[in-house]
């Protein structure tokens, strides 16, 4: 049993919260597959735990984490998840080697970033905001489509 799974099954709100964020930031396929196999058990073990949360409900983090475990196989790339959650700091993603910050503009409000996924190269415009805590909204940049892909529908 992985430590993360152990945490999720612990019924301890703090451990569940930590495990949720570990899942949200991980790219470890072995871990995700282990958890995927245990999803029904995890859902049962966490359903009735009062998770709390001061600013954002901790239940949201757990739900996001479990959706990732369930769906990540169908993602085109890890960066599919960036626009879905306001919690990915461009600087931290760069430190992790997941993204590159191509440009930062911290002079105005909101602060903005231009980032590129380190895996697939997709570009994102990122807007930083603050509501009790910092958040970051990622939007995929519009890129010109090659002519061949616009010719027909599947
Ligand atoms: Zn990507």
CSV table of C-alpha atoms and ligand atoms in Angstrom, one decimal:
chain,number,residue,atom,x,y,z
A,1,UNK,CA,0.0,0.0,0.0
A,2,UNK,CA,1.3,3.4,-0.9
A,3,UNK,CA,1.6,6.1,1.8
A,4,UNK,CA,-0.8,8.2,-0.2
A,5,UNK,CA,-3.4,5.5,-0.2
A,6,UNK,CA,-2.8,5.0,3.5
A,7,UNK,CA,-3.4,8.7,4.0
A,8,UNK,CA,-6.6,8.6,2.0
A,9,UNK,CA,-8.0,5.7,4.0
A,10,UNK,CA,-7.0,7.2,7.3
A,11,UNK,CA,-10.2,9.2,8.0
A,12,UNK,CA,-7.8,11.9,9.2
A,13,UNK,CA,-8.9,15.2,7.5
A,14,UNK,CA,-5.4,16.6,7.5
A,15,UNK,CA,-3.8,13.5,6.0
A,16,UNK,CA,-6.6,13.3,3.4
A,17,UNK,CA,-6.0,17.0,2.5
A,18,UNK,CA,-2.2,16.4,2.1
A,19,UNK,CA,-2.8,13.3,0.0
A,20,UNK,CA,-5.3,15.2,-2.2
A,21,UNK,CA,-2.6,17.9,-3.0
A,22,UNK,CA,0.0,15.2,-3.6
A,23,UNK,CA,-2.2,13.7,-6.2
A,24,UNK,CA,-3.1,17.0,-7.8
A,25,UNK,CA,0.6,17.8,-8.3
A,26,UNK,CA,2.0,14.4,-9.1
A,27,UNK,CA,2.9,12.9,-12.5
A,28,UNK,CA,3.8,9.5,-11.1
A,29,UNK,CA,1.8,7.0,-13.2
A,30,UNK,CA,2.6,4.1,-10.9
A,31,UNK,CA,1.1,6.0,-8.0
A,32,UNK,CA,-2.0,7.1,-10.0
A,33,UNK,CA,-2.5,3.5,-11.2
A,34,UNK,CA,-2.3,2.1,-7.7
A,35,UNK,CA,-4.9,4.7,-6.6
A,36,UNK,CA,-7.0,4.0,-9.6
A,37,UNK,CA,-7.3,0.4,-8.6
A,38,UNK,CA,-8.4,1.4,-5.2
A,39,UNK,CA,-10.9,4.2,-6.2
A,40,UNK,CA,-14.1,2.5,-4.9
A,41,UNK,CA,-12.4,1.9,-1.6
A,42,UNK,CA,-11.1,5.4,-1.4
A,43,UNK,CA,-14.6,6.8,-2.2
A,44,UNK,CA,-16.1,4.7,0.6
A,45,UNK,CA,-13.5,5.6,3.1
A,46,UNK,CA,-13.7,9.4,2.5
A,47,UNK,CA,-17.4,9.8,1.9
A,48,UNK,CA,-18.4,10.6,5.5
A,49,UNK,CA,-15.2,12.3,6.7
A,50,UNK,CA,-15.8,16.0,7.6
A,51,UNK,CA,-12.9,17.6,5.7
A,52,UNK,CA,-13.5,21.2,6.5
A,53,UNK,CA,-11.5,24.0,4.9
A,54,UNK,CA,-11.1,27.6,5.8
A,55,UNK,CA,-11.1,29.4,2.4
A,56,UNK,CA,-11.8,26.7,-0.1
A,57,UNK,CA,-13.6,23.5,0.9
A,58,UNK,CA,-11.1,20.7,1.3
A,59,UNK,CA,-13.7,18.4,-0.3
A,60,UNK,CA,-13.0,20.2,-3.6
A,61,UNK,CA,-9.4,19.3,-3.5
A,62,UNK,CA,-10.2,15.7,-2.8
A,63,UNK,CA,-12.8,15.6,-5.6
A,64,UNK,CA,-10.4,17.1,-8.0
A,65,UNK,CA,-7.7,14.6,-7.0
A,66,UNK,CA,-10.0,11.6,-7.4
A,67,UNK,CA,-11.2,12.9,-10.8
A,68,UNK,CA,-7.6,13.1,-11.9
A,69,UNK,CA,-7.0,9.5,-10.8
A,70,UNK,CA,-10.1,8.4,-12.7
A,71,UNK,CA,-9.6,10.4,-15.9
A,72,UNK,CA,-5.9,11.2,-16.4
A,73,UNK,CA,-5.5,8.4,-18.9
A,74,UNK,CA,-7.7,10.3,-21.3
A,75,UNK,CA,-5.9,13.5,-20.9
A,76,UNK,CA,-3.9,14.7,-24.0
A,77,UNK,CA,-1.2,16.0,-21.6
A,78,UNK,CA,-0.6,16.7,-18.0
A,79,UNK,CA,-1.3,20.4,-18.8
A,80,UNK,CA,-4.9,19.6,-19.5
A,81,UNK,CA,-5.4,20.1,-15.8
A,82,UNK,CA,-4.1,23.6,-15.6
A,83,UNK,CA,-7.2,25.5,-16.6
A,84,UNK,CA,-9.4,23.4,-14.3
A,85,UNK,CA,-7.9,24.5,-11.0
A,86,UNK,CA,-6.8,27.9,-9.7
A,87,UNK,CA,-4.0,26.4,-7.7
A,88,UNK,CA,-1.1,26.0,-10.2
A,89,UNK,CA,1.5,28.6,-9.5
A,90,UNK,CA,3.6,29.3,-12.7
A,91,UNK,CA,6.7,29.6,-10.6
A,92,UNK,CA,6.1,26.4,-8.8
A,93,UNK,CA,5.3,24.5,-12.0
A,94,UNK,CA,8.6,25.8,-13.4
A,95,UNK,CA,10.5,24.6,-10.3
A,96,UNK,CA,8.9,21.2,-10.8
A,97,UNK,CA,10.1,21.2,-14.4
A,98,UNK,CA,6.4,21.0,-15.6
A,99,UNK,CA,6.2,24.3,-17.3
A,100,UNK,CA,8.4,27.2,-18.5
A,101,UNK,CA,7.6,30.8,-17.7
A,102,UNK,CA,8.2,32.6,-21.0
A,103,UNK,CA,7.2,36.0,-19.8
A,104,UNK,CA,6.0,37.6,-16.5
A,105,UNK,CA,4.4,41.0,-16.2
A,106,UNK,CA,4.2,41.8,-12.5
A,107,UNK,CA,3.8,45.6,-13.1
A,108,UNK,CA,0.1,45.8,-13.4
A,109,UNK,CA,-2.9,44.2,-11.8
A,110,UNK,CA,-3.6,41.4,-12.4
A,111,UNK,CA,-0.1,40.1,-12.8
A,112,UNK,CA,0.1,38.0,-15.9
A,113,UNK,CA,2.4,35.2,-17.1
A,114,UNK,CA,2.9,33.5,-20.4
A,115,UNK,CA,3.8,29.9,-19.9
A,116,UNK,CA,4.5,26.8,-22.0
A,117,UNK,CA,4.0,23.2,-21.0
A,118,UNK,CA,7.4,21.5,-20.7
A,119,UNK,CA,6.0,18.3,-22.2
A,120,UNK,CA,3.8,19.3,-25.2
A,121,UNK,CA,4.7,22.9,-25.6
A,122,UNK,CA,1.2,24.2,-25.3
A,123,UNK,CA,1.1,27.9,-24.4
A,124,UNK,CA,-1.0,29.4,-21.7
A,125,UNK,CA,-1.8,32.9,-20.6
A,126,UNK,CA,-2.0,32.9,-16.8
A,127,UNK,CA,-3.7,35.6,-14.7
A,128,UNK,CA,-2.8,35.9,-11.1
A,129,UNK,CA,-5.4,37.0,-8.6
A,130,UNK,CA,-6.0,37.1,-4.9
A,131,UNK,CA,-9.0,36.3,-2.9
A,132,UNK,CA,-7.8,35.5,0.6
A,133,UNK,CA,-5.1,33.5,-1.1
A,134,UNK,CA,-3.3,33.7,-4.4
A,135,UNK,CA,-4.8,32.0,-7.4
A,136,UNK,CA,-3.8,31.6,-11.0
A,137,UNK,CA,-6.2,31.2,-13.9
A,138,UNK,CA,-4.6,29.3,-16.9
A,139,UNK,CA,-6.1,29.7,-20.4
A,140,UNK,CA,-4.7,27.9,-23.4
A,141,UNK,CA,-3.4,30.5,-25.9
A,142,UNK,CA,-5.0,30.4,-29.3
A,143,UNK,CA,-2.6,28.9,-31.7
A,144,UNK,CA,-3.1,28.9,-35.5
A,145,UNK,CA,-4.4,25.5,-36.6
A,146,UNK,CA,-2.7,23.7,-39.4
A,147,UNK,CA,-4.9,23.8,-42.5
A,148,UNK,CA,-5.2,20.0,-42.6
A,149,UNK,CA,-6.9,19.7,-39.3
A,150,UNK,CA,-9.7,22.2,-40.1
A,151,UNK,CA,-10.8,20.3,-43.3
A,152,UNK,CA,-13.2,17.9,-41.8
A,153,UNK,CA,-14.9,16.7,-38.7
A,154,UNK,CA,-14.3,13.2,-37.4
B,1,LIG,ZN1,1.2,19.7,-22.1
